[in-house]
């Protein structure tokens, strides 16, 4: 394999473009977190699947700000995290942890009666 100056320059350019793309994506996520809007839930549940918390959180007794926003900072009075032994929804629960006065960041929510289903939540 012969490395010519032109080929080497092309490889360096590809690496630089890839690095700039990754940095730009991270900067966009960081900027979005600064523009989050506050919401509140009395109680929420986030399942933990074999060590990794779910990106979805089910909240009850929630209040959200008016308008359509991209990021929400959700303050939860009681966050319950059942740790499942398997990846199945109806699988056995190994243990349950409860956290008080937790704050999580989520991309959005859907409403289902008296509960809110938060999605795109970042692990804390």
Coordinates of C-alpha atoms in Angstrom, one line a residue:
X1 CA 0.0 0.0 0.0
X2 CA 1.5 3.3 -1.1
X3 CA 0.7 6.5 0.7
X4 CA 0.9 9.4 -1.7
X5 CA 0.7 13.0 -0.4
X6 CA -2.7 13.4 -2.1
X7 CA -4.1 10.2 -0.5
X8 CA -2.7 11.1 2.9
X9 CA -4.2 14.6 2.7
X10 CA -7.6 13.0 1.8
X11 CA -7.5 10.7 4.8
X12 CA -6.6 13.6 7.1
X13 CA -9.4 15.7 5.7
X14 CA -11.9 12.8 6.3
X15 CA -10.8 12.4 9.9
X16 CA -11.1 16.2 10.5
X17 CA -14.6 16.4 9.0
X18 CA -15.7 13.4 11.1
X19 CA -14.4 15.0 14.3
X20 CA -16.0 18.3 13.5
X21 CA -19.4 16.5 12.9
X22 CA -19.2 14.7 16.2
X23 CA -18.2 17.9 18.1
X24 CA -21.1 19.8 16.4
X25 CA -23.6 17.2 17.5
X26 CA -22.4 17.3 21.1
X27 CA -22.5 21.1 21.1
X28 CA -26.1 21.0 19.8
X29 CA -27.1 18.7 22.6
X30 CA -25.4 20.8 25.2
X31 CA -27.1 23.9 23.8
X32 CA -30.5 22.2 23.9
X33 CA -30.0 21.3 27.6
X34 CA -29.6 25.0 28.4
X35 CA -33.0 25.8 26.9
X36 CA -35.0 23.2 28.8
X37 CA -38.3 24.2 30.4
X38 CA -39.3 23.1 33.9
X39 CA -42.0 20.6 34.6
X40 CA -43.0 18.8 37.8
X41 CA -44.4 15.3 38.6
X42 CA -45.5 14.1 42.0
X43 CA -44.5 10.5 41.2
X44 CA -42.7 8.8 38.3
X45 CA -41.5 5.4 37.3
X46 CA -38.5 4.5 35.2
X47 CA -37.7 0.9 34.6
X48 CA -34.1 -0.3 34.7
X49 CA -33.4 -3.1 32.2
X50 CA -30.4 -5.3 33.2
X51 CA -28.4 -2.3 34.4
X52 CA -29.4 0.4 31.9
X53 CA -32.2 2.9 32.8
X54 CA -35.0 3.2 30.3
X55 CA -35.2 6.4 28.2
X56 CA -39.0 6.4 28.9
X57 CA -40.5 7.6 32.2
X58 CA -44.2 7.4 33.3
X59 CA -45.2 10.3 35.4
X60 CA -48.4 11.0 37.5
X61 CA -49.6 14.2 39.0
X62 CA -47.5 16.2 36.4
X63 CA -47.7 19.8 35.4
X64 CA -46.0 21.1 32.3
X65 CA -45.4 24.6 30.9
X66 CA -47.7 25.9 28.2
X67 CA -46.4 25.7 24.6
X68 CA -44.4 23.2 22.6
X69 CA -40.8 22.8 23.8
X70 CA -37.9 20.6 22.8
X71 CA -36.3 19.8 26.2
X72 CA -37.9 19.6 29.6
X73 CA -36.3 19.5 33.0
X74 CA -38.7 17.4 35.0
X75 CA -38.6 17.7 38.8
X76 CA -39.9 14.5 40.4
X77 CA -40.9 14.2 44.1
X78 CA -40.7 10.4 44.1
X79 CA -38.9 8.5 41.3
X80 CA -39.3 4.7 41.5
X81 CA -36.9 2.5 39.5
X82 CA -37.8 -1.2 39.4
X83 CA -34.7 -3.2 38.3
X84 CA -35.8 -6.0 36.0
X85 CA -33.9 -9.2 35.8
X86 CA -34.6 -9.6 32.1
X87 CA -35.5 -7.4 29.1
X88 CA -39.1 -8.5 29.2
X89 CA -41.9 -6.1 30.4
X90 CA -43.6 -8.7 32.5
X91 CA -40.3 -10.3 33.7
X92 CA -39.4 -10.6 37.3
X93 CA -38.2 -7.5 39.3
X94 CA -34.9 -8.1 41.2
X95 CA -35.2 -5.0 43.4
X96 CA -36.8 -1.5 43.4
X97 CA -35.0 1.7 44.3
X98 CA -36.8 4.9 45.3
X99 CA -35.2 8.4 44.8
X100 CA -36.7 11.6 46.3
X101 CA -36.4 15.0 44.8
X102 CA -34.9 13.8 41.5
X103 CA -34.5 15.9 38.3
X104 CA -34.4 14.3 34.9
X105 CA -34.2 15.8 31.4
X106 CA -36.5 14.6 28.7
X107 CA -37.1 15.5 25.0
X108 CA -40.9 15.5 25.2
X109 CA -44.0 13.7 26.4
X110 CA -47.4 12.2 25.3
X111 CA -50.5 12.4 27.5
X112 CA -52.5 9.3 28.3
X113 CA -55.3 10.2 30.6
X114 CA -54.0 11.4 34.0
X115 CA -50.4 10.3 33.3
X116 CA -47.6 11.7 31.1
X117 CA -45.3 9.4 29.2
X118 CA -42.0 11.2 29.0
X119 CA -39.6 10.0 26.2
X120 CA -36.0 10.6 25.3
X121 CA -35.0 11.0 28.9
X122 CA -31.3 11.2 29.7
X123 CA -29.8 8.8 32.3
X124 CA -28.6 10.5 35.4

